[in-house]
Coordinates of C-alpha atoms and ligand atoms in Angstrom, one line a residue:
X729 CA 0.2 -0.1 -0.1
X730 CA 1.6 3.5 -0.8
X731 CA 2.0 5.5 2.9
X732 CA 2.5 9.3 2.3
X733 CA 6.7 8.8 1.4
X734 CA 5.3 7.3 -2.2
X735 CA 2.7 9.0 -2.7
X736 CA 5.1 12.0 -1.6
X737 CA 6.8 10.7 -5.0
X738 CA 4.1 10.3 -6.7
X739 CA 2.8 13.4 -6.2
X740 CA 6.8 15.2 -7.6
X741 CA 6.4 12.7 -10.7
X742 CA 3.3 13.5 -11.8
X743 CA 4.8 17.1 -11.3
X744 CA 7.3 17.0 -13.5
X745 CA 5.1 15.2 -16.3
X746 CA 1.4 15.9 -16.3
X747 CA 1.5 20.1 -15.3
X748 CA 0.9 22.6 -18.2
X749 CA -0.9 19.6 -20.3
X750 CA -4.3 19.0 -21.1
X751 CA -6.2 16.7 -20.2
X752 CA -7.5 14.4 -23.7
X753 CA -10.2 12.6 -21.6
X754 CA -10.4 10.2 -18.5
X755 CA -11.7 6.3 -19.0
X756 CA -13.3 4.6 -15.9
X757 CA -12.8 1.6 -16.1
X758 CA -13.8 0.3 -12.5
X759 CA -17.2 2.4 -12.1
X760 CA -17.2 1.9 -8.3
X761 CA -14.3 3.7 -8.5
X762 CA -15.4 6.9 -9.3
X763 CA -16.9 8.1 -5.9
X764 CA -18.6 11.4 -7.2
X765 CA -20.8 12.4 -10.0
X766 CA -21.6 16.2 -10.1
X767 CA -19.5 17.7 -11.5
X768 CA -19.4 14.8 -14.4
X769 CA -16.2 13.0 -14.8
X770 CA -15.8 14.3 -18.6
X771 CA -16.0 18.2 -17.8
X772 CA -12.1 17.1 -16.7
X773 CA -11.6 16.9 -20.6
X774 CA -9.6 19.9 -22.4
X775 CA -8.9 21.3 -19.1
X776 CA -5.4 22.2 -18.2
X777 CA -3.4 20.2 -14.8
X778 CA -2.0 23.0 -13.6
X779 CA -0.8 21.5 -9.8
X780 CA 0.0 18.1 -8.3
X781 CA -0.2 18.3 -4.4
X782 CA -0.9 15.2 -1.4
X783 CA -3.1 15.2 1.5
X784 CA -1.8 12.3 3.7
X785 CA -2.6 9.4 1.2
X786 CA -4.6 11.5 -1.3
X787 CA -3.0 12.6 -4.8
X788 CA -4.6 15.8 -5.7
X789 CA -4.7 17.0 -9.5
X790 CA -5.9 20.7 -9.8
X791 CA -6.9 20.9 -13.2
X792 CA -7.7 24.4 -14.2
X793 CA -9.3 24.9 -10.4
X794 CA -11.2 21.4 -11.0
X795 CA -9.7 19.0 -8.7
X796 CA -8.8 14.9 -9.6
X797 CA -8.5 13.6 -6.4
X798 CA -7.0 10.0 -6.2
X799 CA -6.5 7.6 -3.5
X800 CA -5.0 4.2 -4.4
X801 CA -5.9 3.0 -1.2
X802 CA -4.4 -1.1 -0.3
X803 CA -3.9 -2.8 -3.2
X804 CA -4.0 0.4 -5.9
X805 CA -1.0 2.0 -7.8
X806 CA -0.5 4.5 -10.3
X807 CA 1.6 3.6 -13.6
X808 CA 2.2 6.0 -16.0
X809 CA 2.2 5.3 -19.8
X810 CA 5.0 7.1 -21.8
X811 CA 2.2 7.4 -25.0
X812 CA -1.7 5.9 -24.9
X813 CA -2.3 6.7 -28.2
X814 CA -1.8 3.0 -29.8
X815 CA -3.9 1.8 -26.3
X816 CA -6.8 -0.4 -26.7
X817 CA -10.4 1.2 -25.4
X818 CA -10.5 -1.0 -22.0
X819 CA -14.1 -3.3 -21.1
X820 CA -15.0 -3.7 -17.3
X821 CA -14.7 -5.9 -15.4
X822 CA -11.2 -7.7 -16.9
X823 CA -7.7 -6.8 -15.1
X824 CA -6.7 -5.1 -12.7
X825 CA -7.1 -1.7 -14.9
X826 CA -9.7 1.2 -13.1
X827 CA -8.6 4.3 -14.5
X828 CA -7.0 5.6 -17.4
X829 CA -6.0 9.4 -17.5
X830 CA -5.4 10.3 -21.1
X831 CA -3.1 13.5 -22.0
X832 CA -2.9 15.8 -24.9
X833 CA -0.5 14.7 -27.4
X834 CA 2.8 16.0 -27.3
X835 CA 5.0 18.2 -30.3
X836 CA 6.5 14.8 -31.1
X837 CA 2.8 13.3 -31.5
X838 CA 2.8 10.9 -28.2
X839 CA -0.2 10.5 -25.7
X840 CA 1.3 10.2 -22.5
X841 CA -0.9 9.7 -18.9
X842 CA -1.6 7.5 -16.4
X843 CA -3.2 4.4 -14.9
X844 CA -4.8 3.8 -11.9
X845 CA -4.4 0.0 -11.2
X846 CA -6.1 -2.3 -8.8
X847 CA -5.0 -5.7 -7.7
X848 CA -6.7 -8.4 -5.5
X849 CA -10.6 -8.5 -5.0
X850 CA -11.2 -6.2 -2.6
X851 CA -11.9 -2.6 -5.0
X852 CA -10.8 0.2 -2.9
X853 CA -9.5 2.7 -5.1
X854 CA -11.5 6.0 -5.1
X855 CA -11.4 8.8 -7.4
X856 CA -13.5 12.0 -6.4
X857 CA -14.6 14.9 -9.4
X858 CA -14.7 17.8 -6.9
X859 CA -14.3 21.7 -6.9
X860 CA -13.0 21.9 -2.8
X861 CA -10.8 19.0 -2.4
X862 CA -11.2 19.8 1.3
X863 CA -15.3 18.0 0.8
X864 CA -14.1 14.6 0.0
X865 CA -14.5 12.8 3.4
X866 CA -11.3 11.4 4.1
X867 CA -9.8 14.2 3.3
X868 CA -12.0 16.5 5.5
X869 CA -11.2 13.9 8.6
X870 CA -7.4 14.2 8.0
X871 CA -5.1 14.8 10.8
X872 CA -1.6 16.8 10.6
X873 CA 1.1 16.1 8.1
X874 CA 3.9 14.4 9.9
X875 CA 6.1 16.1 7.6
X876 CA 4.5 19.9 8.0
X877 CA 6.5 22.3 10.2
X878 CA 3.2 22.8 12.6
X879 CA 3.7 18.9 13.7
X880 CA 5.9 19.7 16.6
X881 CA 6.5 17.5 20.1
X882 CA 3.8 19.6 21.4
X883 CA 1.5 18.2 19.2
X884 CA 2.1 15.4 19.4
X885 CA 2.1 14.9 23.1
X886 CA -1.1 16.8 22.9
X887 CA -2.6 14.0 19.9
X888 CA -1.5 10.4 22.5
X889 CA -2.2 12.8 25.7
X890 CA -5.3 11.0 27.3
X891 CA -5.2 8.3 24.2
X892 CA -5.9 5.0 25.8
X893 CA -5.2 2.7 22.5
X894 CA -2.1 0.6 21.3
X895 CA 0.4 3.3 19.8
X896 CA 0.3 1.1 16.6
X897 CA -3.0 1.5 15.6
X898 CA -3.0 5.7 17.0
X899 CA 0.0 6.2 14.4
X900 CA -2.2 4.5 11.5
X901 CA -5.5 6.2 12.4
X902 CA -5.6 9.0 9.3
X903 CA -7.7 11.2 11.5
X904 CA -5.1 11.2 13.9
X905 CA -2.0 11.8 11.9
X906 CA -2.3 11.9 8.1
X907 CA -0.3 9.7 5.4
X908 CA 1.5 6.3 8.0
X909 CA 0.2 3.1 7.5
X910 CA 0.7 -0.2 8.4
X911 CA 3.9 -0.5 6.7
X912 CA 5.9 2.7 8.3
X913 CA 4.3 2.5 11.9
X914 CA 5.9 -0.8 11.9
X915 CA 9.1 1.4 11.3
X916 CA 8.6 4.1 13.2
X917 CA 8.1 1.9 16.2
X918 CA 11.4 -0.6 15.5
X919 CA 13.1 3.4 15.1
X920 CA 11.1 4.5 18.7
X921 CA 12.4 1.1 20.1
X922 CA 8.5 1.3 21.2
X923 CA 5.9 -2.1 22.2
X924 CA 3.2 -1.1 19.2
X925 CA 0.9 -2.5 22.1
X926 CA 2.0 0.4 24.3
X927 CA -0.9 2.8 25.0
X928 CA -0.7 6.4 24.0
X929 CA -1.6 7.8 27.1
X930 CA 1.3 6.2 28.7
X931 CA 4.0 7.5 27.1
X932 CA 6.5 9.6 28.7
X933 CA 7.8 13.3 28.2
X934 CA 11.0 11.3 26.5
X935 CA 9.0 8.9 25.0
X936 CA 7.1 11.5 22.8
X937 CA 10.1 13.1 22.2
X938 CA 11.7 10.0 20.6
X939 CA 8.9 9.1 18.7
X940 CA 8.2 12.1 17.5
X941 CA 11.9 11.8 16.1
X942 CA 11.7 8.4 14.8
X943 CA 8.1 9.6 12.7
X944 CA 9.7 12.2 11.1
X945 CA 13.4 10.8 10.4
X946 CA 11.8 7.7 9.3
X947 CA 9.1 9.3 6.9
X948 CA 11.9 12.0 5.9
X949 CA 14.3 8.9 4.6
X950 CA 11.7 7.2 2.8
X951 CA 10.8 10.6 1.1
X952 CA 14.1 10.8 0.6
X953 CA 14.9 7.6 -1.1
X954 CA 11.7 7.3 -3.0
X955 CA 12.7 11.0 -4.6
X956 CA 13.0 11.5 -8.4
X957 CA 12.5 7.5 -8.5
X958 CA 9.9 6.6 -11.4
X959 CA 6.3 5.6 -10.4
X960 CA 7.1 1.6 -11.6
X961 CA 10.5 1.9 -9.0
X962 CA 8.4 2.8 -6.0
X963 CA 7.2 -0.2 -4.7
X964 CA 11.2 -2.2 -5.1
X965 CA 12.6 0.7 -3.0
X966 CA 9.4 0.5 -0.4
X967 CA 10.0 -2.8 0.1
X968 CA 14.0 -2.6 0.1
X969 CA 13.7 0.4 3.0
X970 CA 12.1 -1.4 5.0
X971 CA 13.6 -2.8 8.3
X972 CA 11.5 -4.7 10.1
X973 CA 7.6 -4.9 7.9
X974 CA 7.0 -8.2 6.0
X975 CA 10.5 -9.4 7.5
X976 CA 9.2 -12.0 10.1
X977 CA 12.5 -14.4 10.3
X978 CA 14.7 -12.3 9.3
X979 CA 17.5 -10.5 11.6
X980 CA 17.0 -7.3 13.1
X981 CA 19.6 -5.3 11.5
X982 CA 19.8 -3.5 15.0
X983 CA 20.5 -5.5 17.5
X984 CA 20.4 -9.6 14.8
X985 CA 17.9 -10.5 16.8
X986 CA 14.8 -12.4 15.1
X987 CA 11.6 -10.3 13.7
X988 CA 8.4 -11.5 14.8
X989 CA 5.1 -11.1 13.5
X990 CA 1.6 -10.8 14.8
X991 CA -1.5 -11.6 13.0
X992 CA -4.9 -9.7 12.6
X993 CA -7.9 -10.4 10.6
X994 CA -6.5 -8.4 8.0
X995 CA -3.2 -7.6 8.7
X996 CA -0.4 -8.0 10.4
X997 CA 2.7 -6.5 12.1
X998 CA 6.4 -6.9 12.9
X999 CA 8.6 -6.0 15.4
X1000 CA 11.7 -6.8 16.9
X1001 CA 11.4 -8.2 20.5
X1002 CA 14.7 -6.9 21.5
X1003 CA 14.4 -3.7 20.4
X1004 CA 11.4 -3.1 21.2
X1005 CA 9.5 -4.8 23.8
X1006 CA 12.6 -6.3 26.6
X1007 CA 13.2 -9.6 24.6
X1008 CA 9.6 -10.7 25.2
X1009 CA 7.3 -11.6 22.9
X1010 CA 4.2 -10.2 21.8
X1011 CA 1.4 -12.9 22.4
X1012 CA 0.1 -13.6 18.6
X1013 CA -3.6 -14.8 19.1
X1014 CA -3.6 -16.8 16.0
X1015 CA -0.7 -18.6 17.1
X1016 CA -1.7 -19.7 20.6
X1017 CA -4.9 -20.7 18.9
X1018 CA -2.9 -23.6 16.5
X1019 CA -1.3 -24.8 19.2
X1020 CA -4.0 -25.3 21.1
Ligands
ZN227 ZN1 16.4 -5.5 17.3

């Protein structure tokens, strides 16, 4: 799933390639991906892309004041195409292609564009056409952006204060902090040497400061690594940069302990016992059920 660093990189990638170009047309292949009907998606045709920005994990293409807002969700991705002029019309219901955005041909006659794809059977990729991106419900509800200057240690202290929830879930909650998902919350907690099950309200001032440092450093490093990469190379870069997420069974590169996993109904988390939980493995309900 693309999280803040990947979406930030896609934002820069699209800004370089799409700004200044007119939209030739948008093909919505997966009709359930389109969440708005007024203004119609066809009204983007002929408008020029004037800016690309990010809100949390949302991509926002400003097209002469009308916005195409994209949320890639869990299994969505963006694929840049240098020339779509020969692309075949797409039939709904076949393959991962959800939306195709065609840009006007350049001087060389190439008609570039991009495609939004979504793998798997759970279709959550979402596209909105709106005059005001702040009216997209997921954007309206976003918490502060961890890369914004206003995201200070004090701000984080206010966020965790009084919250009787586990820190892992709190970090992933887009209404609390924007842009962090399952992968980077694992990475942040490993960097902060903190148990994912720690109750937010119990953090000391020093731990809040460590967590703040871990959030900002982890995300900035990932943004830097992803900067300037082509959309197609982002997934591999994200994977190679992760130190604990999806690395259960491998040695921790800080202490050498074996990275462990806790599984839930539809996700899992990874952590290093020595770095994060005083050497004690966390209870894994799935595992204990298997052992009964
Ligand atoms: Zn470790």
